[in-house]
């Protein structure tokens, strides 16, 4: 085993959350920080494998999803400054939330009220009837819709790599290709054991920040935290829509989910940052956070892992089970996926779907009452764990990571680290200004 190295702070997970946390910490403290990831490059997993939409918070319940809503609201302008500073794609296409059935008209009206309650300007949203939508989007059929003008299509993978570069320029050390395999509390902090190929190395730190996305709950469990929570993994699959039909739709088209308590969204028609069009994602149950191919019939061994109760209760629910089966069907057949989008884009046909796009996996955390609506920050003696950081996590990551750092500070976990006088290296990313609005 290689000799142990030591850092003041070790962040595990170089996705958008870990990279942004490293950026804030390296600007605030004059201390040694390492950012470790099992992948060779930052943002290799969910942060690059998503729909790529900066969501405005109109569809987020202002009570149950308050933190996601607030951090999404505040982060848009931070992303915009980064995109400008680094000339990254910024495609302000807007999003229609379409009511396919009469009862969904009430949902999109409620979304408008939620948008205002969550801090959006009324002028950012238009409520339209079916003909109003059709006059703007001739391929779309619906009873009505809420149009959110300020949703933007971006490349979150490119954003992650830019923040990571800024953090590395401030002295953060990137430990690439290192998979955290075990972790334990030591005399003065935490000791982490990493595997890299066939070799093992150990890293000591005073504070471990676990931002390992789909791997985060396992790490928290190994230190004895959140043992009553379990994770379920849902793969979201996409199809590319062929031209020239694709360009006849110019904005993102979403439909409100039928069961908002579950992480099953009806597939959307989306305009990507590069202008291509895709439909997706579905939500196929798979055995782990990085299972990007195959259908999830091998889930049983994972299902039997402890704690089993939260999962068992869900799988005993007939609504949940029928949704799981529906999603498997849409994984096996593009006709099934297409049929769901044809409910609002009727001219879309399976012949226009000839290429699968990049898939991503959402790891949703459940307790005995079902899916947990927000991300959780668990603070230990010398470690902190962010779990369930799901959509719209990429949208809200700049402000959410600032909130994490602020909470670590208030909990005394950053006491003893010398303050730094580094100025914001991304224009507009001012820690105090962001946290004062949270
Ligand atoms: C299909 C899909 C579509 C989505 N669409 C959107 C969207 O349009 N807009 C939006 O705002 N959000 C969206 N999201 C959510 C968003 O992508 C996530 O909330 C966000 O990317 C999570 O970032 P993260 O840094 O926590 O996770 P990740 O990007 O997964 O990063 C975690 C990192 O931890 C590393 N890691 C894990 N375990 C270990 C270990 N043991 N040792 C070392 N490293 C480890 C992994 O390699 C990984 O790089 C979507 C998610 C999915 C799945």
CSV table of C-alpha atoms and ligand atoms in Angstrom, one decimal:
chain,number,residue,atom,x,y,z
A,1,UNK,CA,0.0,0.0,0.0
A,2,UNK,CA,1.3,3.5,-0.9
A,3,UNK,CA,2.3,5.9,2.0
A,4,UNK,CA,-0.6,7.9,3.5
A,5,UNK,CA,-1.0,11.5,2.4
A,6,UNK,CA,-2.8,14.2,4.3
A,7,UNK,CA,-5.1,17.1,3.5
A,8,UNK,CA,-7.1,19.5,5.7
A,9,UNK,CA,-10.2,18.9,3.6
A,10,UNK,CA,-10.9,15.9,1.4
A,11,UNK,CA,-13.9,16.2,-1.0
A,12,UNK,CA,-15.1,12.9,-2.5
A,13,UNK,CA,-16.9,13.2,-5.8
A,14,UNK,CA,-15.8,15.6,-8.6
A,15,UNK,CA,-19.3,16.1,-10.1
A,16,UNK,CA,-20.9,19.6,-10.2
A,17,UNK,CA,-21.5,19.5,-6.5
A,18,UNK,CA,-18.0,18.5,-5.4
A,19,UNK,CA,-16.3,20.8,-7.9
A,20,UNK,CA,-18.5,23.8,-6.7
A,21,UNK,CA,-17.8,23.0,-3.1
A,22,UNK,CA,-14.1,22.8,-3.8
A,23,UNK,CA,-14.3,26.2,-5.5
A,24,UNK,CA,-16.0,28.0,-2.6
A,25,UNK,CA,-13.8,26.4,0.1
A,26,UNK,CA,-10.6,27.2,-1.8
A,27,UNK,CA,-11.6,30.8,-2.0
A,28,UNK,CA,-12.5,31.1,1.7
A,29,UNK,CA,-9.7,29.1,3.4
A,30,UNK,CA,-6.0,29.0,3.2
A,31,UNK,CA,-5.7,25.2,3.7
A,32,UNK,CA,-4.9,22.0,1.7
A,33,UNK,CA,-7.9,20.6,-0.2
A,34,UNK,CA,-8.1,17.4,-2.3
A,35,UNK,CA,-10.9,16.5,-4.6
A,36,UNK,CA,-11.0,12.8,-5.3
A,37,UNK,CA,-13.0,10.8,-7.9
A,38,UNK,CA,-13.0,7.3,-9.2
A,39,UNK,CA,-13.2,8.6,-12.7
A,40,UNK,CA,-10.3,10.1,-14.6
A,41,UNK,CA,-11.9,13.4,-15.3
A,42,UNK,CA,-14.3,15.7,-13.4
A,43,UNK,CA,-18.1,15.5,-14.2
A,44,UNK,CA,-17.9,12.0,-15.7
A,45,UNK,CA,-21.2,10.8,-14.3
A,46,UNK,CA,-24.6,12.4,-13.6
A,47,UNK,CA,-23.2,15.9,-14.0
A,48,UNK,CA,-22.6,15.2,-17.7
A,49,UNK,CA,-25.4,12.7,-18.2
A,50,UNK,CA,-28.5,14.8,-17.7
A,51,UNK,CA,-31.1,16.7,-19.7
A,52,UNK,CA,-29.1,19.9,-19.5
A,53,UNK,CA,-31.9,22.3,-18.5
A,54,UNK,CA,-31.4,25.2,-16.1
A,55,UNK,CA,-34.9,24.8,-14.6
A,56,UNK,CA,-36.7,27.7,-13.1
A,57,UNK,CA,-38.5,26.7,-9.9
A,58,UNK,CA,-42.1,27.1,-10.9
A,59,UNK,CA,-42.8,23.3,-10.7
A,60,UNK,CA,-41.2,22.9,-7.2
A,61,UNK,CA,-43.5,22.7,-4.2
A,62,UNK,CA,-42.5,25.8,-2.2
A,63,UNK,CA,-42.8,23.9,1.1
A,64,UNK,CA,-41.6,20.4,0.3
A,65,UNK,CA,-38.8,21.5,-2.0
A,66,UNK,CA,-38.0,24.9,-0.6
A,67,UNK,CA,-34.2,24.5,-0.7
A,68,UNK,CA,-34.1,23.1,-4.2
A,69,UNK,CA,-36.4,26.0,-5.3
A,70,UNK,CA,-34.3,28.7,-3.6
A,71,UNK,CA,-31.0,27.4,-4.8
A,72,UNK,CA,-32.3,26.9,-8.4
A,73,UNK,CA,-33.6,30.5,-8.4
A,74,UNK,CA,-30.4,32.0,-7.2
A,75,UNK,CA,-28.0,29.9,-9.3
A,76,UNK,CA,-29.3,30.9,-12.8
A,77,UNK,CA,-27.4,34.2,-12.8
A,78,UNK,CA,-24.2,32.5,-11.4
A,79,UNK,CA,-24.4,30.0,-14.3
A,80,UNK,CA,-25.0,32.9,-16.8
A,81,UNK,CA,-21.8,34.7,-15.6
A,82,UNK,CA,-19.8,31.5,-15.9
A,83,UNK,CA,-21.1,30.8,-19.4
A,84,UNK,CA,-20.2,34.4,-20.4
A,85,UNK,CA,-16.8,34.3,-18.9
A,86,UNK,CA,-15.9,31.0,-20.5
A,87,UNK,CA,-17.9,31.3,-23.7
A,88,UNK,CA,-19.9,28.1,-22.9
A,89,UNK,CA,-23.2,27.2,-24.7
A,90,UNK,CA,-26.2,29.1,-23.4
A,91,UNK,CA,-29.4,28.3,-25.3
A,92,UNK,CA,-32.4,30.2,-23.7
A,93,UNK,CA,-35.1,28.2,-25.4
A,94,UNK,CA,-37.7,28.3,-22.6
A,95,UNK,CA,-40.0,25.4,-21.5
A,96,UNK,CA,-43.7,24.7,-22.1
A,97,UNK,CA,-45.4,22.6,-19.4
A,98,UNK,CA,-48.3,21.2,-21.3
A,99,UNK,CA,-51.7,20.1,-20.0
A,100,UNK,CA,-52.7,17.1,-22.1
A,101,UNK,CA,-55.8,16.4,-20.0
A,102,UNK,CA,-58.3,18.9,-18.5
A,103,UNK,CA,-57.2,18.1,-15.0
A,104,UNK,CA,-53.6,19.1,-15.8
A,105,UNK,CA,-54.8,22.7,-16.6
A,106,UNK,CA,-55.1,23.2,-12.9
A,107,UNK,CA,-51.6,21.8,-12.4
A,108,UNK,CA,-50.0,24.3,-14.8
A,109,UNK,CA,-52.0,27.1,-13.2
A,110,UNK,CA,-50.7,26.0,-9.8
A,111,UNK,CA,-47.2,26.0,-11.2
A,112,UNK,CA,-47.5,29.7,-12.1
A,113,UNK,CA,-48.5,30.5,-8.5
A,114,UNK,CA,-45.6,28.3,-7.2
A,115,UNK,CA,-43.2,30.2,-9.5
A,116,UNK,CA,-44.2,33.5,-8.0
A,117,UNK,CA,-44.0,32.1,-4.5
A,118,UNK,CA,-40.5,30.7,-5.2
A,119,UNK,CA,-39.3,34.2,-6.3
A,120,UNK,CA,-39.8,34.3,-10.1
A,121,UNK,CA,-41.1,37.4,-11.7
A,122,UNK,CA,-44.6,37.1,-13.1
A,123,UNK,CA,-43.2,38.3,-16.5
A,124,UNK,CA,-41.1,35.2,-16.8
A,125,UNK,CA,-44.1,33.0,-17.3
A,126,UNK,CA,-47.1,32.9,-19.8
A,127,UNK,CA,-50.3,30.9,-19.2
A,128,UNK,CA,-51.6,29.9,-22.6
A,129,UNK,CA,-54.6,28.0,-23.9
A,130,UNK,CA,-54.2,25.2,-26.5
A,131,UNK,CA,-54.6,27.4,-29.6
A,132,UNK,CA,-52.2,29.9,-28.0
A,133,UNK,CA,-49.5,27.2,-27.7
A,134,UNK,CA,-50.2,25.9,-31.2
A,135,UNK,CA,-49.7,29.4,-32.7
A,136,UNK,CA,-46.2,29.4,-31.2
A,137,UNK,CA,-45.4,25.6,-31.4
A,138,UNK,CA,-47.4,24.2,-34.4
A,139,UNK,CA,-46.4,20.6,-33.6
A,140,UNK,CA,-47.7,20.7,-30.0
A,141,UNK,CA,-51.3,19.7,-29.0
A,142,UNK,CA,-52.6,20.4,-25.5
A,143,UNK,CA,-55.4,22.0,-23.5
A,144,UNK,CA,-53.1,24.7,-22.2
A,145,UNK,CA,-49.6,25.3,-20.9
A,146,UNK,CA,-47.4,27.4,-18.7
A,147,UNK,CA,-44.4,28.7,-20.7
A,148,UNK,CA,-41.4,29.5,-18.6
A,149,UNK,CA,-39.4,32.0,-20.7
A,150,UNK,CA,-36.1,31.8,-18.7
A,151,UNK,CA,-35.3,28.1,-18.8
A,152,UNK,CA,-32.0,27.6,-20.5
A,153,UNK,CA,-30.4,24.6,-22.2
A,154,UNK,CA,-26.7,24.2,-21.2
A,155,UNK,CA,-23.9,21.6,-21.0
A,156,UNK,CA,-23.6,20.9,-17.2
A,157,UNK,CA,-20.5,18.7,-17.9
A,158,UNK,CA,-18.7,21.7,-19.5
A,159,UNK,CA,-19.8,23.9,-16.5
A,160,UNK,CA,-18.4,21.3,-14.1
A,161,UNK,CA,-15.1,21.2,-15.8
A,162,UNK,CA,-14.8,25.0,-15.8
A,163,UNK,CA,-15.5,25.3,-12.1
A,164,UNK,CA,-13.1,22.4,-11.4
A,165,UNK,CA,-10.3,24.2,-13.4
A,166,UNK,CA,-10.9,27.4,-11.3
A,167,UNK,CA,-10.7,25.3,-8.1
A,168,UNK,CA,-7.5,23.6,-9.3
A,169,UNK,CA,-6.0,27.0,-10.2
A,170,UNK,CA,-6.6,28.0,-6.5
A,171,UNK,CA,-4.5,25.0,-5.3
A,172,UNK,CA,-7.1,22.2,-5.0
A,173,UNK,CA,-5.4,18.9,-5.8
A,174,UNK,CA,-7.3,16.5,-8.0
A,175,UNK,CA,-6.9,12.8,-7.1
A,176,UNK,CA,-8.2,11.2,-10.3
A,177,UNK,CA,-9.1,7.6,-10.8
A,178,UNK,CA,-9.3,7.0,-7.0
A,179,UNK,CA,-12.3,5.0,-5.7
A,180,UNK,CA,-13.0,5.4,-2.0
A,181,UNK,CA,-13.4,1.9,-0.8
A,182,UNK,CA,-13.5,2.4,3.0
A,183,UNK,CA,-13.4,5.1,5.5
A,184,UNK,CA,-13.1,5.3,9.2
A,185,UNK,CA,-12.9,7.9,12.0
A,186,UNK,CA,-9.3,8.4,13.2
A,187,UNK,CA,-7.7,10.2,16.2
A,188,UNK,CA,-7.8,13.6,14.4
A,189,UNK,CA,-10.3,13.4,11.7
A,190,UNK,CA,-11.0,10.7,9.1
A,191,UNK,CA,-8.9,8.2,7.2
A,192,UNK,CA,-10.0,7.2,3.7
A,193,UNK,CA,-8.7,4.2,1.8
A,194,UNK,CA,-8.7,4.6,-2.0
A,195,UNK,CA,-8.3,2.0,-4.8
A,196,UNK,CA,-6.6,2.9,-8.0
A,197,UNK,CA,-6.3,0.0,-10.4
A,198,UNK,CA,-4.7,-2.7,-8.2
A,199,UNK,CA,-3.1,-0.4,-5.7
A,200,UNK,CA,-4.4,1.0,-2.5
A,201,UNK,CA,-3.6,4.3,-0.9
A,202,UNK,CA,-4.8,6.0,2.2
A,203,UNK,CA,-5.6,9.7,2.7
A,204,UNK,CA,-6.0,11.4,6.1
A,205,UNK,CA,-8.0,14.5,6.5
A,206,UNK,CA,-9.4,16.7,9.2
A,207,UNK,CA,-12.7,17.1,7.3
A,208,UNK,CA,-14.2,14.7,4.7
A,209,UNK,CA,-17.0,16.1,2.5
A,210,UNK,CA,-18.9,13.4,0.8
A,211,UNK,CA,-20.3,14.7,-2.5
A,212,UNK,CA,-20.2,11.3,-4.2
A,213,UNK,CA,-23.6,11.5,-5.9
A,214,UNK,CA,-25.0,8.0,-6.4
A,215,UNK,CA,-22.2,6.6,-4.2
A,216,UNK,CA,-22.7,9.0,-1.3
A,217,UNK,CA,-25.2,7.0,0.8
A,218,UNK,CA,-22.9,4.0,0.9
A,219,UNK,CA,-20.0,6.2,2.2
A,220,UNK,CA,-22.3,7.7,4.8
A,221,UNK,CA,-23.5,4.2,5.9
A,222,UNK,CA,-19.9,3.1,6.3
A,223,UNK,CA,-19.3,5.9,8.9
A,224,UNK,CA,-22.6,4.9,10.6
A,225,UNK,CA,-24.8,7.8,9.3
A,226,UNK,CA,-28.2,7.5,7.6
A,227,UNK,CA,-28.5,3.8,8.2
A,228,UNK,CA,-32.3,4.0,8.1
A,229,UNK,CA,-32.2,5.3,4.5
A,230,UNK,CA,-31.8,3.3,1.3
A,231,UNK,CA,-31.2,4.3,-2.3
A,232,UNK,CA,-33.0,3.2,-5.5
A,233,UNK,CA,-31.4,3.8,-8.9
A,234,UNK,CA,-33.3,4.9,-12.0
A,235,UNK,CA,-31.7,5.1,-15.4
A,236,UNK,CA,-33.0,7.8,-17.6
A,237,UNK,CA,-32.7,7.0,-21.3
A,238,UNK,CA,-33.0,9.3,-24.3
A,239,UNK,CA,-33.5,9.1,-28.1
A,240,UNK,CA,-32.2,11.7,-30.6
A,241,UNK,CA,-35.0,13.0,-32.9
A,242,UNK,CA,-34.0,13.1,-36.6
A,243,UNK,CA,-34.0,16.3,-38.6
A,244,UNK,CA,-35.6,18.0,-40.3
A,245,UNK,CA,-38.7,17.2,-38.1
A,246,UNK,CA,-36.7,17.9,-34.9
A,247,UNK,CA,-36.3,21.6,-35.6
A,248,UNK,CA,-40.0,22.1,-36.0
A,249,UNK,CA,-40.1,22.2,-32.2
A,250,UNK,CA,-38.2,25.2,-30.8
A,251,UNK,CA,-38.7,25.0,-27.0
A,252,UNK,CA,-38.5,22.3,-24.4
A,253,UNK,CA,-41.9,20.5,-24.0
A,254,UNK,CA,-42.6,18.9,-20.6
A,255,UNK,CA,-45.8,17.3,-19.2
A,256,UNK,CA,-46.5,17.5,-15.4
A,257,UNK,CA,-45.7,14.1,-13.8
A,258,UNK,CA,-48.8,12.0,-13.0
A,259,UNK,CA,-47.3,10.9,-9.7
A,260,UNK,CA,-45.1,13.7,-8.3
A,261,UNK,CA,-44.3,11.7,-5.2
A,262,UNK,CA,-42.3,9.3,-7.4
A,263,UNK,CA,-39.2,10.1,-9.5
A,264,UNK,CA,-41.1,9.1,-12.7
A,265,UNK,CA,-41.4,11.9,-15.2
A,266,UNK,CA,-43.2,11.5,-18.5
A,267,UNK,CA,-40.5,11.8,-21.2
A,268,UNK,CA,-40.1,15.4,-22.5
A,269,UNK,CA,-39.1,16.7,-25.9
A,270,UNK,CA,-36.0,18.8,-25.3
A,271,UNK,CA,-33.8,21.1,-27.2
A,272,UNK,CA,-30.2,20.5,-26.2
A,273,UNK,CA,-27.5,23.2,-25.7
A,274,UNK,CA,-26.0,22.2,-29.1
A,275,UNK,CA,-29.4,22.6,-30.8
A,276,UNK,CA,-30.1,18.9,-31.3
A,277,UNK,CA,-33.5,17.5,-30.1
A,278,UNK,CA,-34.0,14.5,-27.9
A,279,UNK,CA,-36.9,12.8,-26.2
A,280,UNK,CA,-36.5,11.3,-22.7
A,281,UNK,CA,-35.8,10.4,-20.0
A,282,UNK,CA,-37.8,7.5,-18.7
A,283,UNK,CA,-36.8,6.0,-15.3
A,284,UNK,CA,-35.8,2.3,-15.5
A,285,UNK,CA,-34.9,0.7,-12.1
A,286,UNK,CA,-31.3,-0.5,-12.3
A,287,UNK,CA,-29.1,-2.2,-9.7
A,288,UNK,CA,-26.5,0.6,-9.2
A,289,UNK,CA,-25.6,4.3,-9.9
A,290,UNK,CA,-23.4,3.6,-12.9
A,291,UNK,CA,-25.4,0.9,-14.8
A,292,UNK,CA,-25.7,2.5,-18.2
A,293,UNK,CA,-26.8,-0.5,-20.2
A,294,UNK,CA,-29.0,-3.6,-19.8
A,295,UNK,CA,-32.4,-3.9,-18.3
A,296,UNK,CA,-32.6,-4.0,-14.5
A,297,UNK,CA,-33.7,-7.6,-13.9
A,298,UNK,CA,-30.5,-8.1,-11.9
A,299,UNK,CA,-31.8,-5.8,-9.2
A,300,UNK,CA,-32.6,-8.5,-6.6
A,301,UNK,CA,-29.2,-8.7,-4.8
A,302,UNK,CA,-29.2,-4.9,-4.4
A,303,UNK,CA,-32.8,-5.0,-3.3
A,304,UNK,CA,-31.9,-7.4,-0.5
A,305,UNK,CA,-29.1,-5.0,0.8
A,306,UNK,CA,-29.9,-3.4,4.1
A,307,UNK,CA,-32.0,-1.4,5.0
A,308,UNK,CA,-34.6,-3.3,3.1
A,309,UNK,CA,-37.8,-2.0,4.7
A,310,UNK,CA,-38.0,1.4,2.8
A,311,UNK,CA,-37.7,-0.4,-0.5
A,312,UNK,CA,-40.1,-3.2,0.4
A,313,UNK,CA,-42.8,-0.8,1.3
A,314,UNK,CA,-42.5,0.9,-2.1
A,315,UNK,CA,-42.5,-2.3,-4.1
A,316,UNK,CA,-45.7,-3.4,-2.2
A,317,UNK,CA,-47.4,-0.3,-3.6
A,318,UNK,CA,-49.4,-1.1,-6.8
A,319,UNK,CA,-49.1,2.4,-8.3
A,320,UNK,CA,-45.3,2.3,-7.9
A,321,UNK,CA,-45.1,-1.2,-9.3
A,322,UNK,CA,-47.2,-0.4,-12.4
A,323,UNK,CA,-45.0,2.7,-13.0
A,324,UNK,CA,-41.8,0.5,-12.8
A,325,UNK,CA,-43.2,-2.0,-15.3
A,326,UNK,CA,-44.2,0.9,-17.7
A,327,UNK,CA,-40.7,2.3,-17.5
A,328,UNK,CA,-39.1,-1.1,-18.3
A,329,UNK,CA,-41.5,-1.3,-21.3
A,330,UNK,CA,-40.3,2.1,-22.6
A,331,UNK,CA,-36.7,0.9,-22.2
A,332,UNK,CA,-37.3,-2.2,-24.3
A,333,UNK,CA,-39.2,-0.5,-27.1
A,334,UNK,CA,-38.7,2.9,-28.6
A,335,UNK,CA,-42.4,2.7,-29.8
A,336,UNK,CA,-43.4,2.8,-26.1
A,337,UNK,CA,-41.3,5.9,-25.4
A,338,UNK,CA,-42.5,7.6,-28.6
A,339,UNK,CA,-46.1,6.9,-27.7
A,340,UNK,CA,-45.8,8.9,-24.5
A,341,UNK,CA,-44.4,11.9,-26.3
A,342,UNK,CA,-47.0,11.6,-29.1
A,343,UNK,CA,-49.6,12.6,-26.5
A,344,UNK,CA,-48.4,16.1,-27.0
A,345,UNK,CA,-46.3,16.0,-30.2
A,346,UNK,CA,-48.6,13.7,-32.3
A,347,UNK,CA,-46.5,13.9,-35.5
A,348,UNK,CA,-43.5,12.3,-33.8
A,349,UNK,CA,-43.0,8.8,-35.1
A,350,UNK,CA,-40.6,5.9,-34.1
A,351,UNK,CA,-39.0,6.2,-37.6
A,352,UNK,CA,-37.6,9.6,-36.4
A,353,UNK,CA,-35.8,7.9,-33.5
A,354,UNK,CA,-32.7,6.1,-34.9
A,355,UNK,CA,-30.1,6.9,-32.3
A,356,UNK,CA,-29.9,6.5,-28.6
A,357,UNK,CA,-28.3,9.4,-26.7
A,358,UNK,CA,-26.3,9.4,-23.5
A,359,UNK,CA,-28.0,7.9,-20.5
A,360,UNK,CA,-27.8,9.0,-16.8
A,361,UNK,CA,-28.8,7.4,-13.5
A,362,UNK,CA,-30.7,9.2,-10.7
A,363,UNK,CA,-30.1,7.7,-7.3
A,364,UNK,CA,-33.2,8.5,-5.2
A,365,UNK,CA,-33.2,8.1,-1.4
A,366,UNK,CA,-36.1,6.5,0.4
A,367,UNK,CA,-37.1,6.2,4.0
A,368,UNK,CA,-40.1,4.4,5.5
A,369,UNK,CA,-42.5,7.1,4.2
A,370,UNK,CA,-41.3,7.0,0.6
A,371,UNK,CA,-39.0,9.2,-1.5
A,372,UNK,CA,-37.3,12.0,0.3
A,373,UNK,CA,-38.2,15.3,-1.5
A,374,UNK,CA,-35.0,17.3,-0.8
A,375,UNK,CA,-31.2,16.7,-0.7
A,376,UNK,CA,-30.0,16.0,2.8
A,377,UNK,CA,-26.8,17.4,4.5
A,378,UNK,CA,-25.7,15.1,7.3
A,379,UNK,CA,-23.0,16.6,9.6
A,380,UNK,CA,-20.8,14.4,11.6
A,381,UNK,CA,-17.8,15.1,13.9
A,382,UNK,CA,-15.2,15.3,11.1
A,383,UNK,CA,-17.3,14.5,8.0
A,384,UNK,CA,-20.3,15.8,6.1
A,385,UNK,CA,-22.5,13.9,3.7
A,386,UNK,CA,-24.7,15.3,0.9
A,387,UNK,CA,-27.2,12.7,-0.3
A,388,UNK,CA,-30.2,12.7,-2.6
A,389,UNK,CA,-28.8,15.6,-4.6
A,390,UNK,CA,-31.2,15.0,-7.5
A,391,UNK,CA,-32.8,17.2,-10.2
A,392,UNK,CA,-32.7,20.1,-10.3
A,393,UNK,CA,-29.4,19.6,-8.5
A,394,UNK,CA,-27.3,20.6,-11.5
A,395,UNK,CA,-29.3,23.9,-11.8
A,396,UNK,CA,-28.9,24.7,-8.1
A,397,UNK,CA,-25.4,23.5,-7.5
A,398,UNK,CA,-23.6,26.9,-7.3
A,399,UNK,CA,-25.9,28.2,-4.5
A,400,UNK,CA,-26.5,24.7,-2.9
A,401,UNK,CA,-22.7,24.2,-2.5
A,402,UNK,CA,-22.4,27.7,-0.9
A,403,UNK,CA,-25.2,26.7,1.5
A,404,UNK,CA,-23.3,23.5,2.4
A,405,UNK,CA,-20.1,25.4,3.1
A,406,UNK,CA,-22.1,28.0,5.2
A,407,UNK,CA,-23.7,25.2,7.2
A,408,UNK,CA,-20.3,23.5,7.8
A,409,UNK,CA,-19.0,26.9,9.0
A,410,UNK,CA,-22.0,27.4,11.4
A,411,UNK,CA,-21.5,23.8,12.7
A,412,UNK,CA,-17.9,24.7,13.6
A,413,UNK,CA,-16.5,22.1,11.2
A,414,UNK,CA,-14.3,24.7,9.5
A,415,UNK,CA,-13.0,26.2,12.7
A,416,UNK,CA,-9.3,26.4,12.8
A,417,UNK,CA,-8.8,26.8,9.1
A,418,UNK,CA,-7.1,30.2,8.3
A,419,UNK,CA,-9.4,32.5,6.2
A,420,UNK,CA,-8.1,33.3,2.7
A,421,UNK,CA,-8.4,36.7,1.0
A,422,UNK,CA,-8.8,35.2,-2.5
A,423,UNK,CA,-11.2,37.2,-4.7
A,424,UNK,CA,-14.0,35.7,-6.8
A,425,UNK,CA,-12.3,34.1,-9.7
A,426,UNK,CA,-15.7,33.6,-11.5
A,427,UNK,CA,-17.3,37.0,-12.1
A,428,UNK,CA,-20.4,37.4,-9.8
A,429,UNK,CA,-19.7,34.3,-7.7
A,430,UNK,CA,-19.5,36.2,-4.4
A,431,UNK,CA,-19.9,33.8,-1.4
A,432,UNK,CA,-21.4,36.4,1.0
A,433,UNK,CA,-23.8,37.8,-1.6
A,434,UNK,CA,-25.1,34.3,-2.4
A,435,UNK,CA,-25.4,33.0,1.1
A,436,UNK,CA,-27.1,36.2,2.3
A,437,UNK,CA,-30.0,35.4,-0.1
A,438,UNK,CA,-30.5,31.7,0.9
B,1,LIG,C1,-31.4,11.5,-16.4
B,1,LIG,C2,-31.2,12.8,-15.6
B,1,LIG,C3,-31.5,14.0,-16.1
B,1,LIG,C4,-31.3,15.1,-15.3
B,1,LIG,N1,-31.6,16.4,-15.8
B,1,LIG,C5,-31.3,17.5,-15.1
B,1,LIG,C6,-31.6,18.8,-15.6
B,1,LIG,O1,-32.0,18.9,-16.8
B,1,LIG,N2,-31.4,19.9,-14.8
B,1,LIG,C7,-30.9,19.7,-13.6
B,1,LIG,O2,-30.7,20.7,-12.9
B,1,LIG,N3,-30.6,18.5,-13.1
B,1,LIG,C8,-30.8,17.4,-13.8
B,1,LIG,N4,-30.5,16.2,-13.3
B,1,LIG,C9,-29.9,16.1,-11.9
B,1,LIG,C10,-28.4,16.5,-11.9
B,1,LIG,O3,-27.7,16.0,-13.1
B,1,LIG,C11,-27.8,16.0,-10.6
B,1,LIG,O4,-28.5,16.5,-9.5
B,1,LIG,C12,-26.3,16.5,-10.5
B,1,LIG,O5,-25.6,16.2,-11.6
B,1,LIG,C13,-25.7,15.7,-9.3
B,1,LIG,O6,-24.3,16.1,-9.2
B,1,LIG,P1,-23.4,15.4,-8.2
B,1,LIG,O7,-22.1,16.1,-8.3
B,1,LIG,O8,-24.0,15.2,-6.9
B,1,LIG,O9,-23.2,13.9,-8.8
B,1,LIG,P2,-22.2,13.3,-9.9
B,1,LIG,O10,-22.1,14.1,-11.1
B,1,LIG,O11,-22.7,11.9,-10.2
B,1,LIG,O12,-20.9,13.3,-9.2
B,1,LIG,C14,-20.5,12.3,-8.2
B,1,LIG,C15,-19.1,11.9,-8.4
B,1,LIG,O13,-18.8,11.0,-7.3
B,1,LIG,C16,-17.9,10.0,-7.8
B,1,LIG,N5,-17.9,8.9,-6.8
B,1,LIG,C17,-19.0,8.2,-6.4
B,1,LIG,N6,-18.6,7.2,-5.6
B,1,LIG,C18,-17.3,7.4,-5.4
B,1,LIG,C19,-16.3,6.7,-4.6
B,1,LIG,N7,-16.6,5.7,-3.8
B,1,LIG,N8,-15.0,7.1,-4.7
B,1,LIG,C20,-14.6,8.1,-5.5
B,1,LIG,N9,-15.5,8.8,-6.3
B,1,LIG,C21,-16.8,8.4,-6.2
B,1,LIG,C22,-18.5,9.7,-9.1
B,1,LIG,O14,-17.5,9.1,-10.0
B,1,LIG,C23,-19.0,11.0,-9.6
B,1,LIG,O15,-18.1,11.6,-10.5
B,1,LIG,C24,-30.7,15.0,-14.0
B,1,LIG,C25,-30.3,13.7,-13.6
B,1,LIG,C26,-30.5,12.6,-14.3
B,1,LIG,C27,-30.1,11.3,-13.8
